[in-house]
Amino acid sequence: MFDFKKATERDSEFINSTWEKLDKKLCVIAERSRDKIPYTTIDGVHTDRAKEEICWWTNGFWGGLMWLMYIGTKNDTYKISAERNEEILDKAFETFWGLHHDVGFMWLLTAGVNYRLTGNEKSKVRTMYAANQLASRYNAVGEFIRAWNLDPCVTIIDSMMNIPLLYWASRELNEPRFKHIATKHADTTIQNHIRPDGSVKHICVYDPESGEYLENLAGQGYSVDSSWSRGQAWALHGFTLSYIHTGEKKYLDAAKKVAHYFIASVCGDYLPKADFRSPEEPVLYDSTASACAACGLLEIARNVPQYEGQMYYNAAIKLLKALDENCCNYSLDEDSVVGLGTERWTDAPDAIGKTANIPIIYGDYYFAEAIYKLKGFDLLFE
Ligand code: GLY
């Protein structure tokens, strides 16, 4: 296997200095934003998504970020903020109808990590509720997990990042039923979302009665045939996680196929556009795509032979250095770290600075997760 530790020793200056910069800033922000669930910033100040929409899909990333930093530093400031995020999130269970396919992002990174670290029973129950909610979205005829609660009946590539919640539940219950749902969904996703060239469709539409695949939709990318960069990252990282949880090589092969396409699409400045196949203007970046892809590439590197791993590792380091140099703000004047994230491709004239090229919490989360992996901390969050 690729000697991950040896590779990180060569990059230790970048890795250690980036981790220190993150800690220096985040231990202050952890306290400053303690009673919020941050999403983006306005005038440099974290917004509070818990107030606006408690079921919002990103509401676990702040807690996850706090746990990463706690594991890496043992500073209780982070633990207190992580536990606070988890408690605030309980309100989401009360709504039920607002819950969706993204419950893995919300609870695996918060309650799921808390339970694995501390054995807290309440955290285990929260994570188990979320897993049951996700499993209940399964369409047994079409063999997929349905996204959203609206018509039409669709799957989205993002769900590959949520099914680790089901692998967790199966391990915890010592019972394969949740894992079966996860692997069936992953197989259907390989079949319908991944194009022969390694690019990925965001949304696939199905007949809910027969389970038949009907068509694909553009979603958050530029067009139906384009390539939303965060969707490529969800696939790259998500299939890698399915490989780690199951040992099934077909998932590693799928992850590698998407990784090759991703690396080819960023080579140059290693700053991903919001969509890899979109017009040159407006210039929209998505730092969250490269941060998430870097995490997946590091895991691929760890799981392939010595002379193969270096390529994935090098690509991850290039993505992270490009983020550090071009997108990161380590000053205490602003609450977020990673800027230049984009919610969805758009050519609306007023979008830049509002929904595009903005800091988004999961950019901070995945950037920190990648540096955490490089530091050698080994609790797998997803
Ligand atoms: N899961 C929605 C997004 O990636 O924006």
PDB file of C-alpha atoms in Angstrom, residues 110-265:
ATOM      1  CA  THR A 110     -22.183  15.542  14.944  1.00  0.00           C
ATOM      2  CA  ALA A 111     -23.954  12.938  17.087  1.00  0.00           C
ATOM      3  CA  GLY A 112     -22.256  10.067  15.223  1.00  0.00           C
ATOM      4  CA  VAL A 113     -18.794  11.358  16.067  1.00  0.00           C
ATOM      5  CA  ASN A 114     -19.799  12.225  19.633  1.00  0.00           C
ATOM      6  CA  TYR A 115     -21.069   8.682  20.188  1.00  0.00           C
ATOM      7  CA  ARG A 116     -17.950   7.074  18.779  1.00  0.00           C
ATOM      8  CA  LEU A 117     -15.691   9.314  20.858  1.00  0.00           C
ATOM      9  CA  THR A 118     -17.563   9.341  24.146  1.00  0.00           C
ATOM     10  CA  GLY A 119     -20.126   6.505  24.010  1.00  0.00           C
ATOM     11  CA  ASN A 120     -22.886   9.038  24.756  1.00  0.00           C
ATOM     12  CA  GLU A 121     -26.161   7.076  24.510  1.00  0.00           C
ATOM     13  CA  LYS A 122     -28.246  10.117  23.544  1.00  0.00           C
ATOM     14  CA  SER A 123     -25.922  10.744  20.607  1.00  0.00           C
ATOM     15  CA  LYS A 124     -26.257   7.130  19.528  1.00  0.00           C
ATOM     16  CA  VAL A 125     -30.062   7.414  19.544  1.00  0.00           C
ATOM     17  CA  ARG A 126     -29.934  10.615  17.491  1.00  0.00           C
ATOM     18  CA  THR A 127     -27.708   8.964  14.904  1.00  0.00           C
ATOM     19  CA  MET A 128     -29.918   5.881  14.820  1.00  0.00           C
ATOM     20  CA  TYR A 129     -33.053   8.022  14.247  1.00  0.00           C
ATOM     21  CA  ALA A 130     -31.288   9.684  11.337  1.00  0.00           C
ATOM     22  CA  ALA A 131     -30.238   6.328   9.858  1.00  0.00           C
ATOM     23  CA  ASN A 132     -33.811   5.016  10.077  1.00  0.00           C
ATOM     24  CA  GLN A 133     -35.076   8.162   8.421  1.00  0.00           C
ATOM     25  CA  LEU A 134     -32.597   7.744   5.546  1.00  0.00           C
ATOM     26  CA  ALA A 135     -33.386   4.030   5.143  1.00  0.00           C
ATOM     27  CA  SER A 136     -37.109   4.821   4.944  1.00  0.00           C
ATOM     28  CA  ARG A 137     -36.489   6.753   1.718  1.00  0.00           C
ATOM     29  CA  TYR A 138     -35.492   3.572  -0.111  1.00  0.00           C
ATOM     30  CA  ASN A 139     -37.419   2.585  -3.233  1.00  0.00           C
ATOM     31  CA  ALA A 140     -37.118  -1.211  -3.264  1.00  0.00           C
ATOM     32  CA  VAL A 141     -38.167  -1.631  -6.906  1.00  0.00           C
ATOM     33  CA  GLY A 142     -35.820   0.985  -8.345  1.00  0.00           C
ATOM     34  CA  GLU A 143     -33.122   0.178  -5.720  1.00  0.00           C
ATOM     35  CA  PHE A 144     -32.351   3.797  -4.875  1.00  0.00           C
ATOM     36  CA  ILE A 145     -32.727   6.306  -2.057  1.00  0.00           C
ATOM     37  CA  ARG A 146     -35.090   9.041  -3.024  1.00  0.00           C
ATOM     38  CA  ALA A 147     -33.876  12.628  -2.701  1.00  0.00           C
ATOM     39  CA  TRP A 148     -36.093  15.469  -1.481  1.00  0.00           C
ATOM     40  CA  ASN A 149     -39.801  15.177  -0.747  1.00  0.00           C
ATOM     41  CA  LEU A 150     -41.079  16.818  -3.901  1.00  0.00           C
ATOM     42  CA  ASP A 151     -42.020  15.544  -7.354  1.00  0.00           C
ATOM     43  CA  PRO A 152     -40.529  14.193  -9.525  1.00  0.00           C
ATOM     44  CA  CYS A 153     -38.982  11.138  -7.889  1.00  0.00           C
ATOM     45  CA  VAL A 154     -35.236  11.682  -8.154  1.00  0.00           C
ATOM     46  CA  THR A 155     -31.840  10.547  -6.956  1.00  0.00           C
ATOM     47  CA  ILE A 156     -28.957  12.968  -6.580  1.00  0.00           C
ATOM     48  CA  ILE A 157     -25.231  12.303  -6.492  1.00  0.00           C
ATOM     49  CA  ASP A 158     -24.984  14.023  -3.078  1.00  0.00           C
ATOM     50  CA  SER A 159     -26.588  10.977  -1.434  1.00  0.00           C
ATOM     51  CA  MET A 160     -23.360   9.021  -1.915  1.00  0.00           C
ATOM     52  CA  MET A 161     -22.000  11.151   0.941  1.00  0.00           C
ATOM     53  CA  ASN A 162     -24.935  10.276   3.197  1.00  0.00           C
ATOM     54  CA  ILE A 163     -25.045   6.491   2.891  1.00  0.00           C
ATOM     55  CA  PRO A 164     -22.085   6.020   5.268  1.00  0.00           C
ATOM     56  CA  LEU A 165     -24.761   6.656   7.924  1.00  0.00           C
ATOM     57  CA  LEU A 166     -26.323   3.354   6.827  1.00  0.00           C
ATOM     58  CA  TYR A 167     -23.013   1.481   6.959  1.00  0.00           C
ATOM     59  CA  TRP A 168     -22.595   2.841  10.477  1.00  0.00           C
ATOM     60  CA  ALA A 169     -26.084   1.636  11.525  1.00  0.00           C
ATOM     61  CA  SER A 170     -25.447  -1.860  10.201  1.00  0.00           C
ATOM     62  CA  ARG A 171     -22.170  -2.126  12.056  1.00  0.00           C
ATOM     63  CA  GLU A 172     -23.737  -0.777  15.219  1.00  0.00           C
ATOM     64  CA  LEU A 173     -26.709  -3.163  15.090  1.00  0.00           C
ATOM     65  CA  ASN A 174     -24.615  -6.051  13.788  1.00  0.00           C
ATOM     66  CA  GLU A 175     -27.284  -6.506  11.130  1.00  0.00           C
ATOM     67  CA  PRO A 176     -26.837  -6.030   7.358  1.00  0.00           C
ATOM     68  CA  ARG A 177     -30.189  -4.515   6.370  1.00  0.00           C
ATOM     69  CA  PHE A 178     -28.988  -0.880   6.322  1.00  0.00           C
ATOM     70  CA  LYS A 179     -25.819  -1.825   4.458  1.00  0.00           C
ATOM     71  CA  HIS A 180     -27.906  -3.625   1.833  1.00  0.00           C
ATOM     72  CA  ILE A 181     -29.837  -0.414   1.167  1.00  0.00           C
ATOM     73  CA  ALA A 182     -26.590   1.559   0.916  1.00  0.00           C
ATOM     74  CA  THR A 183     -24.936  -0.834  -1.537  1.00  0.00           C
ATOM     75  CA  LYS A 184     -28.051  -1.132  -3.728  1.00  0.00           C
ATOM     76  CA  HIS A 185     -28.200   2.659  -3.885  1.00  0.00           C
ATOM     77  CA  ALA A 186     -24.491   2.869  -4.721  1.00  0.00           C
ATOM     78  CA  ASP A 187     -24.909   0.289  -7.517  1.00  0.00           C
ATOM     79  CA  THR A 188     -27.845   2.205  -9.026  1.00  0.00           C
ATOM     80  CA  THR A 189     -25.790   5.402  -8.794  1.00  0.00           C
ATOM     81  CA  ILE A 190     -22.893   3.826 -10.721  1.00  0.00           C
ATOM     82  CA  GLN A 191     -25.319   2.729 -13.397  1.00  0.00           C
ATOM     83  CA  ASN A 192     -27.218   5.988 -13.864  1.00  0.00           C
ATOM     84  CA  HIS A 193     -25.156   8.914 -12.564  1.00  0.00           C
ATOM     85  CA  ILE A 194     -21.636   8.213 -13.817  1.00  0.00           C
ATOM     86  CA  ARG A 195     -21.058   8.910 -17.492  1.00  0.00           C
ATOM     87  CA  PRO A 196     -18.566   6.818 -19.506  1.00  0.00           C
ATOM     88  CA  ASP A 197     -16.018   9.694 -19.432  1.00  0.00           C
ATOM     89  CA  GLY A 198     -16.015   9.865 -15.599  1.00  0.00           C
ATOM     90  CA  SER A 199     -18.145  13.000 -15.326  1.00  0.00           C
ATOM     91  CA  VAL A 200     -21.239  12.793 -13.157  1.00  0.00           C
ATOM     92  CA  LYS A 201     -24.894  13.759 -13.562  1.00  0.00           C
ATOM     93  CA  HIS A 202     -26.373  15.622 -10.616  1.00  0.00           C
ATOM     94  CA  ILE A 203     -30.024  14.518 -10.792  1.00  0.00           C
ATOM     95  CA  CYS A 204     -31.636  11.368 -12.202  1.00  0.00           C
ATOM     96  CA  VAL A 205     -35.415  11.023 -12.532  1.00  0.00           C
ATOM     97  CA  TYR A 206     -37.266   7.722 -12.003  1.00  0.00           C
ATOM     98  CA  ASP A 207     -40.763   6.343 -12.238  1.00  0.00           C
ATOM     99  CA  PRO A 208     -41.498   5.697  -8.545  1.00  0.00           C
ATOM    100  CA  GLU A 209     -43.886   2.847  -9.338  1.00  0.00           C
ATOM    101  CA  SER A 210     -41.755   0.812 -11.757  1.00  0.00           C
ATOM    102  CA  GLY A 211     -38.387   2.174 -10.607  1.00  0.00           C
ATOM    103  CA  GLU A 212     -37.449   2.797 -14.251  1.00  0.00           C
ATOM    104  CA  TYR A 213     -34.771   5.435 -15.005  1.00  0.00           C
ATOM    105  CA  LEU A 214     -36.327   8.192 -17.112  1.00  0.00           C
ATOM    106  CA  GLU A 215     -33.895  11.084 -17.651  1.00  0.00           C
ATOM    107  CA  ASN A 216     -31.415  13.382 -15.973  1.00  0.00           C
ATOM    108  CA  LEU A 217     -31.800  17.026 -14.958  1.00  0.00           C
ATOM    109  CA  ALA A 218     -29.267  19.841 -14.638  1.00  0.00           C
ATOM    110  CA  GLY A 219     -29.632  20.534 -10.907  1.00  0.00           C
ATOM    111  CA  GLN A 220     -26.975  22.866  -9.506  1.00  0.00           C
ATOM    112  CA  GLY A 221     -24.776  22.708 -12.587  1.00  0.00           C
ATOM    113  CA  TYR A 222     -24.886  24.804 -15.756  1.00  0.00           C
ATOM    114  CA  SER A 223     -26.889  22.377 -17.894  1.00  0.00           C
ATOM    115  CA  VAL A 224     -28.169  18.852 -18.234  1.00  0.00           C
ATOM    116  CA  ASP A 225     -24.950  17.745 -19.997  1.00  0.00           C
ATOM    117  CA  SER A 226     -22.533  19.752 -17.901  1.00  0.00           C
ATOM    118  CA  SER A 227     -20.466  18.804 -14.911  1.00  0.00           C
ATOM    119  CA  TRP A 228     -21.227  20.505 -11.579  1.00  0.00           C
ATOM    120  CA  SER A 229     -17.874  20.358  -9.815  1.00  0.00           C
ATOM    121  CA  ARG A 230     -19.220  19.754  -6.296  1.00  0.00           C
ATOM    122  CA  GLY A 231     -21.272  16.855  -7.664  1.00  0.00           C
ATOM    123  CA  GLN A 232     -18.051  15.353  -9.053  1.00  0.00           C
ATOM    124  CA  ALA A 233     -16.496  15.747  -5.592  1.00  0.00           C
ATOM    125  CA  TRP A 234     -19.479  14.153  -3.842  1.00  0.00           C
ATOM    126  CA  ALA A 235     -19.083  11.147  -6.173  1.00  0.00           C
ATOM    127  CA  LEU A 236     -15.301  10.930  -5.815  1.00  0.00           C
ATOM    128  CA  HIS A 237     -15.341  11.063  -2.036  1.00  0.00           C
ATOM    129  CA  GLY A 238     -18.631   9.168  -1.659  1.00  0.00           C
ATOM    130  CA  PHE A 239     -17.624   6.115  -3.707  1.00  0.00           C
ATOM    131  CA  THR A 240     -14.296   6.022  -1.883  1.00  0.00           C
ATOM    132  CA  LEU A 241     -16.209   5.876   1.403  1.00  0.00           C
ATOM    133  CA  SER A 242     -18.411   3.062   0.104  1.00  0.00           C
ATOM    134  CA  TYR A 243     -15.226   1.167  -0.753  1.00  0.00           C
ATOM    135  CA  ILE A 244     -13.798   1.761   2.720  1.00  0.00           C
ATOM    136  CA  HIS A 245     -17.016   0.581   4.390  1.00  0.00           C
ATOM    137  CA  THR A 246     -17.588  -2.487   2.209  1.00  0.00           C
ATOM    138  CA  GLY A 247     -14.246  -3.508   0.685  1.00  0.00           C
ATOM    139  CA  GLU A 248     -16.032  -3.787  -2.708  1.00  0.00           C
ATOM    140  CA  LYS A 249     -13.521  -2.920  -5.430  1.00  0.00           C
ATOM    141  CA  LYS A 250     -16.197  -1.702  -7.855  1.00  0.00           C
ATOM    142  CA  TYR A 251     -16.681   1.351  -5.606  1.00  0.00           C
ATOM    143  CA  LEU A 252     -12.973   2.147  -5.555  1.00  0.00           C
ATOM    144  CA  ASP A 253     -12.905   1.816  -9.347  1.00  0.00           C
ATOM    145  CA  ALA A 254     -15.867   4.198  -9.638  1.00  0.00           C
ATOM    146  CA  ALA A 255     -14.126   6.685  -7.323  1.00  0.00           C
ATOM    147  CA  LYS A 256     -10.919   6.455  -9.346  1.00  0.00           C
ATOM    148  CA  LYS A 257     -12.750   7.004 -12.615  1.00  0.00           C
ATOM    149  CA  VAL A 258     -14.352  10.203 -11.292  1.00  0.00           C
ATOM    150  CA  ALA A 259     -11.036  11.233  -9.696  1.00  0.00           C
ATOM    151  CA  HIS A 260      -9.232  10.995 -13.042  1.00  0.00           C
ATOM    152  CA  TYR A 261     -11.863  13.205 -14.625  1.00  0.00           C
ATOM    153  CA  PHE A 262     -11.703  15.665 -11.693  1.00  0.00           C
ATOM    154  CA  ILE A 263      -7.902  15.910 -11.790  1.00  0.00           C
ATOM    155  CA  ALA A 264      -7.925  16.467 -15.558  1.00  0.00           C
ATOM    156  CA  SER A 265     -10.519  19.211 -15.115  1.00  0.00           C
TER     157      SER A 265
END
